[in-house]
Short mmCIF file of C-alpha atoms and ligand atoms in Angstrom, two decimals:
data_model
loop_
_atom_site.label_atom_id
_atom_site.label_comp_id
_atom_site.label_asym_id
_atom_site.label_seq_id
_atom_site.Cartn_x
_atom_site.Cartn_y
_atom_site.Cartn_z
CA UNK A 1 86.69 101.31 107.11
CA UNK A 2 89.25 99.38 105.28
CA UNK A 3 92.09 97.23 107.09
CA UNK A 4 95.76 97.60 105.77
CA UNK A 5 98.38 94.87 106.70
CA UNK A 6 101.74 95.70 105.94
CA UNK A 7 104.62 93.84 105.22
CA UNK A 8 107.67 95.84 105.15
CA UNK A 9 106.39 98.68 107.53
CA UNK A 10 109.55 99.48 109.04
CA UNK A 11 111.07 100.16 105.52
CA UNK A 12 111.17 103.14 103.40
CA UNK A 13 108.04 102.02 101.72
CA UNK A 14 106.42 101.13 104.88
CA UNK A 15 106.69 104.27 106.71
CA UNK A 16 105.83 105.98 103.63
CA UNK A 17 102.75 103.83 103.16
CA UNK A 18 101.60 105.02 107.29
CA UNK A 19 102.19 108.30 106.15
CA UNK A 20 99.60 108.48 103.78
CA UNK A 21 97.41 106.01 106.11
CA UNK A 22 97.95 108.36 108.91
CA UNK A 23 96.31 111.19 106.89
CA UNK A 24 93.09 109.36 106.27
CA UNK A 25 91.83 107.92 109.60
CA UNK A 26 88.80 107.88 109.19
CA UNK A 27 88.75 105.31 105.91
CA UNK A 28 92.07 103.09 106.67
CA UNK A 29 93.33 101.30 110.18
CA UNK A 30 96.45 99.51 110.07
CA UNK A 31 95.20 95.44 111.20
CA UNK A 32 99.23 94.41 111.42
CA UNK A 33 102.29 94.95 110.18
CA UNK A 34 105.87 93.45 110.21
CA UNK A 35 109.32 93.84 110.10
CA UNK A 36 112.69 91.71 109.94
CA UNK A 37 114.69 92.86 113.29
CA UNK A 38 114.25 96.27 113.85
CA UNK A 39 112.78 95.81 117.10
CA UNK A 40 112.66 99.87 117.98
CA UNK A 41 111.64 100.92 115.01
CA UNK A 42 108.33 98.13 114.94
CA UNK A 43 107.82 99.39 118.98
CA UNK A 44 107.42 103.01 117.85
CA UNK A 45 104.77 101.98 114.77
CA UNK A 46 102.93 99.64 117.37
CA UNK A 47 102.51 102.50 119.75
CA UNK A 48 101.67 104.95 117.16
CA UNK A 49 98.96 102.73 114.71
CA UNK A 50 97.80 100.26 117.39
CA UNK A 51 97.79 97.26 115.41
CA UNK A 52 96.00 93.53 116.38
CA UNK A 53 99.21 91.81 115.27
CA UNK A 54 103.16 92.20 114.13
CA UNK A 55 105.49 90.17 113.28
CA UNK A 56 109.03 89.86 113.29
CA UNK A 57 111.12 87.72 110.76
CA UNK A 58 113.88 86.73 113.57
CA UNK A 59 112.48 85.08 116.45
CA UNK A 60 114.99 86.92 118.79
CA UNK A 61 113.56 90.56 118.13
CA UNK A 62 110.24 88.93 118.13
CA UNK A 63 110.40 88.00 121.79
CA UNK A 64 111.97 91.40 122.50
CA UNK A 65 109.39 93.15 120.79
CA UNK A 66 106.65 91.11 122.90
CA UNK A 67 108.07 91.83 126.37
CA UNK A 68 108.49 96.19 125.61
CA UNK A 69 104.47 95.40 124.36
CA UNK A 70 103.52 93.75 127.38
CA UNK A 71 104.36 96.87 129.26
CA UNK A 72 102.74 99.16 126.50
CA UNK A 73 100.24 97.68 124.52
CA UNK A 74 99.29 94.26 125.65
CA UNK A 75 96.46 94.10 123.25
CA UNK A 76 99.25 93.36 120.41
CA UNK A 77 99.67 89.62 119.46
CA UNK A 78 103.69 89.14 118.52
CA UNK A 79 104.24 86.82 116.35
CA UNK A 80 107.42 85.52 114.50
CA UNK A 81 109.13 83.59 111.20
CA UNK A 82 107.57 82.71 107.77
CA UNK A 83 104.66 81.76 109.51
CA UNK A 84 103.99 85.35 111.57
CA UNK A 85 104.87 87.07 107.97
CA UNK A 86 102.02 85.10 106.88
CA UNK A 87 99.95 85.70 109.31
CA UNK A 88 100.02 89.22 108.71
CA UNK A 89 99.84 88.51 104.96
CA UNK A 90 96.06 86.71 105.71
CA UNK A 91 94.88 88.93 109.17
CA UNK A 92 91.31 88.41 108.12
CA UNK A 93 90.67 91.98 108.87
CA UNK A 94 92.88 93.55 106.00
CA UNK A 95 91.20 93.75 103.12
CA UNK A 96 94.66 95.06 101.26
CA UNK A 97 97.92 94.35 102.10
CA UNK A 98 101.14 96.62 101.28
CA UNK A 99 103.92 94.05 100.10
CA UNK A 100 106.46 95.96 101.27
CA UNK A 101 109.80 93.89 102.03
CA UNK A 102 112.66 93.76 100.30
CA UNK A 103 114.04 90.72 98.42
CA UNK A 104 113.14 87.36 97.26
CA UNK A 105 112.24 86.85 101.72
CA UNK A 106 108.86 88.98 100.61
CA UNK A 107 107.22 85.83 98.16
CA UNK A 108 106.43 83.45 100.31
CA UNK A 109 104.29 86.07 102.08
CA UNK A 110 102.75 87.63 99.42
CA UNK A 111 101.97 84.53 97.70
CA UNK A 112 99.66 84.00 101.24
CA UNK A 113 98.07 86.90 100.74
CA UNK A 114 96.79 86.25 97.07
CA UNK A 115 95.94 82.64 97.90
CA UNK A 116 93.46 84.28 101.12
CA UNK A 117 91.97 86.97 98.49
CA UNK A 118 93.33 90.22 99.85
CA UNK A 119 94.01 92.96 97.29
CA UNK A 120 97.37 93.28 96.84
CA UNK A 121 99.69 96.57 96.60
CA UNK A 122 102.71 95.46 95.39
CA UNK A 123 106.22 97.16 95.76
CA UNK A 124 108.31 94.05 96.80
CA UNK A 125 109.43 93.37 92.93
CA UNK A 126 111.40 90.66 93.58
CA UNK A 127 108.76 88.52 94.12
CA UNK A 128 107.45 88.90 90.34
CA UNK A 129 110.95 88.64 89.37
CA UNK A 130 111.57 85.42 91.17
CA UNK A 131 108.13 83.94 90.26
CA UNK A 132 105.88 85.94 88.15
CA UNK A 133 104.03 83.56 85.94
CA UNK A 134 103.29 81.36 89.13
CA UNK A 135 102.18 84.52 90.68
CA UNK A 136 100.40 86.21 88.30
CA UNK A 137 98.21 82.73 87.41
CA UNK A 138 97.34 82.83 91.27
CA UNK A 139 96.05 86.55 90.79
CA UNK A 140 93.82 85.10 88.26
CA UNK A 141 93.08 82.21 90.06
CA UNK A 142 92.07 83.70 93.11
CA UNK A 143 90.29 87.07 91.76
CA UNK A 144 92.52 89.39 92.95
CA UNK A 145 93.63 92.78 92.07
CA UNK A 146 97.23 93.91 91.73
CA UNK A 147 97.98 97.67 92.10
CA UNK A 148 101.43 98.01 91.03
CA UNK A 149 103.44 100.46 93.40
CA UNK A 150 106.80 100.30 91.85
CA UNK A 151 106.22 104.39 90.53
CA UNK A 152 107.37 103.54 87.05
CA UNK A 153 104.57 100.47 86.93
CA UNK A 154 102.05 102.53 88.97
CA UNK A 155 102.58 105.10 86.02
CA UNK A 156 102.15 102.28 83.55
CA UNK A 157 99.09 101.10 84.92
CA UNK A 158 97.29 104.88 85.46
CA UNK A 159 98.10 105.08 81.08
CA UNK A 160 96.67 101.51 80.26
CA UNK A 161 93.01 101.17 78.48
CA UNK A 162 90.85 99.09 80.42
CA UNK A 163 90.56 95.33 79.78
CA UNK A 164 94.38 95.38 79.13
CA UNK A 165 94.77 92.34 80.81
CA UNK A 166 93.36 90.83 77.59
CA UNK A 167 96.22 91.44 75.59
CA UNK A 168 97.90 94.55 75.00
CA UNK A 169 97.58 94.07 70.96
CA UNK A 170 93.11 94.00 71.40
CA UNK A 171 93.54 97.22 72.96
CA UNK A 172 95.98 99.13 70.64
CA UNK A 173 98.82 99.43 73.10
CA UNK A 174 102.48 99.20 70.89
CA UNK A 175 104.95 99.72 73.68
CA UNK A 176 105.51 100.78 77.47
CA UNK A 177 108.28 103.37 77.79
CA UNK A 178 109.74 102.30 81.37
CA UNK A 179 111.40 105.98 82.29
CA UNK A 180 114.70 105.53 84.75
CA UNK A 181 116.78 108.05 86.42
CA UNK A 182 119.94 106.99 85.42
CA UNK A 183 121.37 106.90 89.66
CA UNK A 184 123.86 108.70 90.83
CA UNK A 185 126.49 107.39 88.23
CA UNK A 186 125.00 108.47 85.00
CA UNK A 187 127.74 110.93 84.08
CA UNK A 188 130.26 109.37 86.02
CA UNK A 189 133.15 108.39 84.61
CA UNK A 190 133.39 104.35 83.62
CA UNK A 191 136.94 104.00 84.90
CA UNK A 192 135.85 105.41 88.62
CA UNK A 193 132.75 103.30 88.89
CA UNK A 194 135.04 100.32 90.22
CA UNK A 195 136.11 102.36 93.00
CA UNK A 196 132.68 104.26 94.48
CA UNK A 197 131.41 103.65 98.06
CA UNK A 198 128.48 102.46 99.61
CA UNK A 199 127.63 106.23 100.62
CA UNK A 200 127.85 107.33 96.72
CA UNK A 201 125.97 104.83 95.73
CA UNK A 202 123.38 105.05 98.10
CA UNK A 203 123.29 108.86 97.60
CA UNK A 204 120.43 109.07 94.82
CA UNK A 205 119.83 112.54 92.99
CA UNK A 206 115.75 112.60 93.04
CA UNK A 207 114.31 109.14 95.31
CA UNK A 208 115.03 108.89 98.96
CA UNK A 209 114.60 104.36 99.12
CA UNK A 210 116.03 101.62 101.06
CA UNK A 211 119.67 100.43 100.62
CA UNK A 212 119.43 97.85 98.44
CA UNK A 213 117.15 99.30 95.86
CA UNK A 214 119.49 102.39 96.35
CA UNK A 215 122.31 100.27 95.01
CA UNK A 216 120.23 98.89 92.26
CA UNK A 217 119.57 102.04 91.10
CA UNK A 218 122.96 102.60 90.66
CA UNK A 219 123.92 99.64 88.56
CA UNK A 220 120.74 100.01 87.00
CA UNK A 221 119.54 96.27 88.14
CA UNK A 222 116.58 97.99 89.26
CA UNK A 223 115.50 99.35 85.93
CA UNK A 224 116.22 95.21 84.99
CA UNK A 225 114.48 93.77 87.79
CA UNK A 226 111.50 96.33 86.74
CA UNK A 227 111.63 94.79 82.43
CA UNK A 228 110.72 92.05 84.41
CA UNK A 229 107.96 93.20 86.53
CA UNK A 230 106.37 94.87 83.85
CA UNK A 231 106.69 92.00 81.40
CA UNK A 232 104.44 90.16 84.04
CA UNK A 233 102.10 92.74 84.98
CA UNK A 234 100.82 93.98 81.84
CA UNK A 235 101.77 90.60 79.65
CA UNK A 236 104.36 92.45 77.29
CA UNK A 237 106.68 90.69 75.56
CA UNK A 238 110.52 92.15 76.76
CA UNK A 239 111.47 93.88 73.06
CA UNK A 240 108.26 96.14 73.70
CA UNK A 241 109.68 97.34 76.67
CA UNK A 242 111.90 100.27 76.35
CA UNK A 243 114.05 101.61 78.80
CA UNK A 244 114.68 105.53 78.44
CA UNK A 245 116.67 107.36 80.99
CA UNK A 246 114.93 110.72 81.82
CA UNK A 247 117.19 112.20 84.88
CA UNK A 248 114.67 114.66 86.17
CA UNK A 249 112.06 111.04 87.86
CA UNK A 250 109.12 113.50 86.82
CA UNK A 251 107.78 111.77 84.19
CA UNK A 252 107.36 107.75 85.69
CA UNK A 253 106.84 106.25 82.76
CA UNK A 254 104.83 106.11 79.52
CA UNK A 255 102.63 103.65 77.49
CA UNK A 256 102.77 104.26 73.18
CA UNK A 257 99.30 103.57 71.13
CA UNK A 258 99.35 102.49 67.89
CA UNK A 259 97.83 105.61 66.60
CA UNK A 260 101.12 107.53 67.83
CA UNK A 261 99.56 108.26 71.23
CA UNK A 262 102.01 108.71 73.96
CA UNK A 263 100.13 108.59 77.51
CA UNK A 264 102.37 109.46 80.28
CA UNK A 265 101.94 109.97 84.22
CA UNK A 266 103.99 112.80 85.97
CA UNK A 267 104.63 113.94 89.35
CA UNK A 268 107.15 114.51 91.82
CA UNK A 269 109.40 111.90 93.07
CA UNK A 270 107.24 111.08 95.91
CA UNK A 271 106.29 107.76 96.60
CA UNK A 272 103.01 108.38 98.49
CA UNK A 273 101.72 109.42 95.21
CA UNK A 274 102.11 105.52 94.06
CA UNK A 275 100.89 104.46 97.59
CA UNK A 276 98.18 107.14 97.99
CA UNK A 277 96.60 106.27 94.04
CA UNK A 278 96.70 102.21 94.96
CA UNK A 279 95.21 102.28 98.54
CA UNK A 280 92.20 104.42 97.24
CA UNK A 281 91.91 102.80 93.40
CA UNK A 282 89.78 103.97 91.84
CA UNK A 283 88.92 106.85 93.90
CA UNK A 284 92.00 109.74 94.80
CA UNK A 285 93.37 110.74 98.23
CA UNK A 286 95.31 113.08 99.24
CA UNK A 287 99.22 111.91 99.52
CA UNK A 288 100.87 114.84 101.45
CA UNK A 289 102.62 115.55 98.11
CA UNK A 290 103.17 118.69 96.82
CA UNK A 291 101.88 120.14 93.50
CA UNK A 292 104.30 119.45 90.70
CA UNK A 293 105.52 122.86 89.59
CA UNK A 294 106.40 122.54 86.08
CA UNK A 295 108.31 126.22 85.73
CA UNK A 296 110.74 124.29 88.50
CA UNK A 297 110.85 121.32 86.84
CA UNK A 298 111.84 123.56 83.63
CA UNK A 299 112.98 121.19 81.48
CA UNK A 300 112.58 116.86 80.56
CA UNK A 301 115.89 115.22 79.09
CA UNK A 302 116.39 111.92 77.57
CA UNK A 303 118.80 109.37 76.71
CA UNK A 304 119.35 105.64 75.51
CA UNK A 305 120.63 104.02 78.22
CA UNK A 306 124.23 102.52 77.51
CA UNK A 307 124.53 98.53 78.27
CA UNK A 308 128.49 99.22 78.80
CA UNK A 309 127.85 101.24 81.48
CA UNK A 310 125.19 99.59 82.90
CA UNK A 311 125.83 95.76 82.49
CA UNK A 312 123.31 94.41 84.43
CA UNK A 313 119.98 95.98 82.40
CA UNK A 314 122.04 93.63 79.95
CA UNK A 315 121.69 91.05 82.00
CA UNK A 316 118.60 91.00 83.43
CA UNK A 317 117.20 90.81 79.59
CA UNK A 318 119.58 87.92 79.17
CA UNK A 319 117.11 86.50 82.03
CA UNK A 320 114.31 87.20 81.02
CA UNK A 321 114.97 85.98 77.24
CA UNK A 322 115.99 82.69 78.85
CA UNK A 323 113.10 82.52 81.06
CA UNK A 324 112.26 79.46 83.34
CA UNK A 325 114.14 79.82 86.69
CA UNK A 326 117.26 82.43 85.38
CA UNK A 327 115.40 85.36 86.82
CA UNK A 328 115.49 83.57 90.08
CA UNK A 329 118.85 83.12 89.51
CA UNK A 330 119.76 86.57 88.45
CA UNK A 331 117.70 87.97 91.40
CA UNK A 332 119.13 85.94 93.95
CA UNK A 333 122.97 86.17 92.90
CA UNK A 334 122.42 90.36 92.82
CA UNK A 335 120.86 90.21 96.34
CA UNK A 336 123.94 88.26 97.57
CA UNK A 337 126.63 90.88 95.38
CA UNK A 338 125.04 94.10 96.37
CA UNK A 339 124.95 92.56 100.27
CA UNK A 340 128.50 91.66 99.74
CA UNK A 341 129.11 95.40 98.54
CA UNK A 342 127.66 97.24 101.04
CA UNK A 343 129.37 95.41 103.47
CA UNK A 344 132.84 96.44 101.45
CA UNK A 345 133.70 92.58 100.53
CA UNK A 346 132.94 93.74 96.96
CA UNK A 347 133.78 96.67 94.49
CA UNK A 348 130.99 98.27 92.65
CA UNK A 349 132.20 97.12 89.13
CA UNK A 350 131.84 93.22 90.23
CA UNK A 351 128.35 93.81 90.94
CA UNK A 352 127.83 92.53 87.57
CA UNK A 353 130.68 90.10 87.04
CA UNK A 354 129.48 88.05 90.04
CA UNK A 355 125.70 87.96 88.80
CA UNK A 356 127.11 86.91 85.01
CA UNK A 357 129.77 84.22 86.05
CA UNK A 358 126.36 82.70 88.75
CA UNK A 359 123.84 82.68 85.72
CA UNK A 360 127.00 81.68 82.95
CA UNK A 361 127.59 78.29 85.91
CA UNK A 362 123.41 77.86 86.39
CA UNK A 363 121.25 76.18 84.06
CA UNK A 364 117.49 77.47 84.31
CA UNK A 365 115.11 75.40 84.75
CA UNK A 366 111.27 75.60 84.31
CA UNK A 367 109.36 77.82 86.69
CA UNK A 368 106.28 75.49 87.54
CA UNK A 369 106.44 75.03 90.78
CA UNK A 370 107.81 77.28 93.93
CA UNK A 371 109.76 74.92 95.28
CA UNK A 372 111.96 74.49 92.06
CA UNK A 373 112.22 78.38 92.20
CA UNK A 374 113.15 78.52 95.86
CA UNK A 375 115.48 75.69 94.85
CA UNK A 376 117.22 77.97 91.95
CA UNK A 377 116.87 80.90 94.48
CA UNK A 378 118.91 78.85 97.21
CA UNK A 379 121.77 77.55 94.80
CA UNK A 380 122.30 80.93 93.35
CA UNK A 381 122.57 82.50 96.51
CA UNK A 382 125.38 79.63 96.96
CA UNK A 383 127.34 79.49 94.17
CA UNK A 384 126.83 83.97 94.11
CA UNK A 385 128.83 83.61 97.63
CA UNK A 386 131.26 80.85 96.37
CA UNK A 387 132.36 83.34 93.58
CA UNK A 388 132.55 86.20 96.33
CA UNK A 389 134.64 83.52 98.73
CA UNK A 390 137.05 83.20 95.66
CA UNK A 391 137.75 86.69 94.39
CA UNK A 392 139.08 88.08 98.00
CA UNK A 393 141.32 85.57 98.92
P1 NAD B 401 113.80 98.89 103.03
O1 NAD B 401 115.07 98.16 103.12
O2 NAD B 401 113.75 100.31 103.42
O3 NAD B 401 112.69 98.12 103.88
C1 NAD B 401 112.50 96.73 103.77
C2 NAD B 401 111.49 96.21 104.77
O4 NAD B 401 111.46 94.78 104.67
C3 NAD B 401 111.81 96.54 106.23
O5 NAD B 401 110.61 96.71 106.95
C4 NAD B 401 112.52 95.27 106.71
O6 NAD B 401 112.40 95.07 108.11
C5 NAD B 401 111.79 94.19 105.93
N1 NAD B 401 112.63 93.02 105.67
C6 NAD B 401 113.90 93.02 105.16
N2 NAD B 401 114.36 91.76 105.05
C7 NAD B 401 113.37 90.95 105.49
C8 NAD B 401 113.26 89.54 105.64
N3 NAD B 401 114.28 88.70 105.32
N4 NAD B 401 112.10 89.04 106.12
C9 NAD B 401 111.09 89.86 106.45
N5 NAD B 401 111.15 91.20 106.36
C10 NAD B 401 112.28 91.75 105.87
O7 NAD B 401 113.29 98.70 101.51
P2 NAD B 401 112.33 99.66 100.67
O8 NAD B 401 113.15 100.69 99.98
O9 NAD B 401 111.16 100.08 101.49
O10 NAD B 401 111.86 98.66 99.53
C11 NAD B 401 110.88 97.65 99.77
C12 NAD B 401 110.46 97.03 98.44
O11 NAD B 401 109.83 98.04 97.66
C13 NAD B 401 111.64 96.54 97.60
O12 NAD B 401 111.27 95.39 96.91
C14 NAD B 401 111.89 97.67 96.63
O13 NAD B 401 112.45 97.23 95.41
C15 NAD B 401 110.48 98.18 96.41
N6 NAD B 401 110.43 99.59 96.01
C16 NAD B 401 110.89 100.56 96.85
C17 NAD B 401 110.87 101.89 96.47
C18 NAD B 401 111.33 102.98 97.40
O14 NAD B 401 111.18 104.16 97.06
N7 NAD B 401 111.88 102.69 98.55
C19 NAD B 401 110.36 102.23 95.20
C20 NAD B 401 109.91 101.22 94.36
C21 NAD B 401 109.93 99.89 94.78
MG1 MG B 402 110.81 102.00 90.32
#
């Protein structure tokens, strides 16, 4: 019997991630779980997985949460803060925990849960984004194995040789082929971009995902934020790293040998195949997803993606190249802007001006510790909201 902790569980990840729990009872059990505030939403999983403990990120839901338990299921410890997220992170009963919550707020947490040994399943890419060398040298520090959950890296990580982590050149590896949708906006055209809503935005053609990811998506960010992830988890320098749009999502992503080989994984757009593949690495369960039917599927498209349409991919290369704390900085001034849009202070088309003009008034720093990152994080977020403050009034 393995023991799951999951940060995140109220999310789309999260309930995804109980899904595929849910069908395997008699080799997982959920140890605890968390949330930020949704205080119904955490009361239904309680009653449902009978966790030890949960935590809640704001104390007020936390107490909440505690007195509909005490009634319900007093056995459950509520906890709350950075220090209940960690304690989830480290229950000493979950041998793998599901990082699972959005944003840079996910780090500090799954930073715990390397440093107490757990294996870690890793969707919250922020975290590498905001402090992936630090990161990964605590994976290797500490012994620990990284399933990659993110579909296009989960893809990336089913086509790599063994012993990659040695350097991709030993093993013959030339590139990774990171595959992206394209979002909603693909075809759209440029001149109506600055006036879409939330709802378009949010509406993605093939992945049903959380709001801010949705948005990402859109601009692209996400396909950005994921250069970055990859560039940490397999150790590939950013120009071997190509970005190809494929709109149908059924082929997540390839890696290129350099005999010519193309490896690639496919499926449907289903992300308990991710979650099913790392929770039982490297055996197989079954995900609830269906067969992919290839006569449906009928055809695979591709394109270069275009950097005018999509400034931030731009961007988020700019970071990387600069390296140091600018990812931190690029991460943290998108999470304010795409906030800031879907609560309509913002039009779509700033996304990107606001995340330039924050890393164009920030100088990076070096990444060596986590408090100079949370540092750069902070300021970013900052000045991001200082430039938001500015272009409505
Ligand atoms: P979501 O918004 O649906 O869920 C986020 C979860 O994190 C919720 O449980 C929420 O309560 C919790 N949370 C939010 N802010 C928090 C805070 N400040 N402190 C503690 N907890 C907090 O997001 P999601 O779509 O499930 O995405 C989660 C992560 O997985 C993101 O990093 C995303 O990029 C990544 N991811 C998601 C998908 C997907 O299909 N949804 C695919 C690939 C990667
Ligand atoms: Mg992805």
């Amino acid at each position: 019997m393995i023991g799951v902790s999951i940060l995140g569980s109220t999310g789309s990840i999260g309930k995804s991630t109980l899904d595929v729990l849910a069908r395997h009872p008699d080799r997982y059990r959920v140890v605890a779980m968390s949330a930020n505030s949704d205080v119904e939403g955490m009361r239904r999983q309680c009653l449902a997985h009978r966790p030890s403990l949960v935590a809640m990120a704001d104390h007020a839901s936390a107490e909440a949460l505690a007195d509909l338990l005490a009634a319900e299921a007093p056995e459950i410890t509520v906890v709350s803060g950075v220090e209940g997220l960690k304690a989830v992170a480290t229950h000493e009963a979950a041998g793998q925990v599901m990082a699972a919550i959005v944003g840079a707020a996910g780090l500090v947490p799954v930073l715990a849960a390397v440093e107490a040994g757990k294996r870690i399943l890793l969707a919250n890419k922020e975290a590498l984004v905001v402090a992936g060398g630090l990161f990964m040298d605590a994976v290797r520090r500490h012994g620990v194995t990284v399933l990659p959950i993110d579909s296009e890296h989960n893809a990336v990580f089913q086509c790599m040789p063994e012993g990659y982590e040695q350097g991709l050149d030993g093993k013959g590896v030339r590139r990774i082929l990171l595959t992206a949708s394209g979002g909603p906006f693909r075809t759209t055209p440029v001149e109506e971009l600055a006036s879409v809503t939330p709802e378009q935005a949010c509406a993605h053609p093939n992945w049903d995902m959380g709001r801010k990811i949705s948005v990402d998506s859109a601009t692209m960010m996400n396909k950005g934020l994921e250069v970055i992830e990859a560039h940490w988890l397999f150790g590939a320098a950013p120009e071997r790293i190509q970005v190809v749009i494929h709109p149908q999502s059924v082929i997540h992503s390839m890696v290129e040998y350099v005999d010519g080989s193309v490896l690639a994984q496919l499926g449907n757009p289903d992300m308990r195949t991710p979650i099913a593949h790392a929770l039982a690495w490297p055996e197989r369960i079954d995900s609830g997803v269906a067969s992919l039917d290839l006569f449906d599927v009928a055809r695979l498209d591709f394109e270069k993606p275009d950097l005018k349409r999509f400034p931030c991919l731009g961007l988020a290369f700019r970071a990387i190249e600069e390296g140091g704390s600018m990812p931190a900085i690029l991460n943290a001034a998108n999470e304010v802007a795409v906030a800031a849009f879907l609560d309509g202070r913002l039009g779509f088309g700033d996304i990107p001006r606001v995340i330039e003009q924050t890393m164009d008034s920030l100088r990076g720093q070096g990444a060596d510790s986590l408090e100079i990152l949370l540092q750069a994080d902070a300021l970013a977020r900052k000045t991001a909201e200082r430039l938001l403050a500015a272009r409505v009034t």
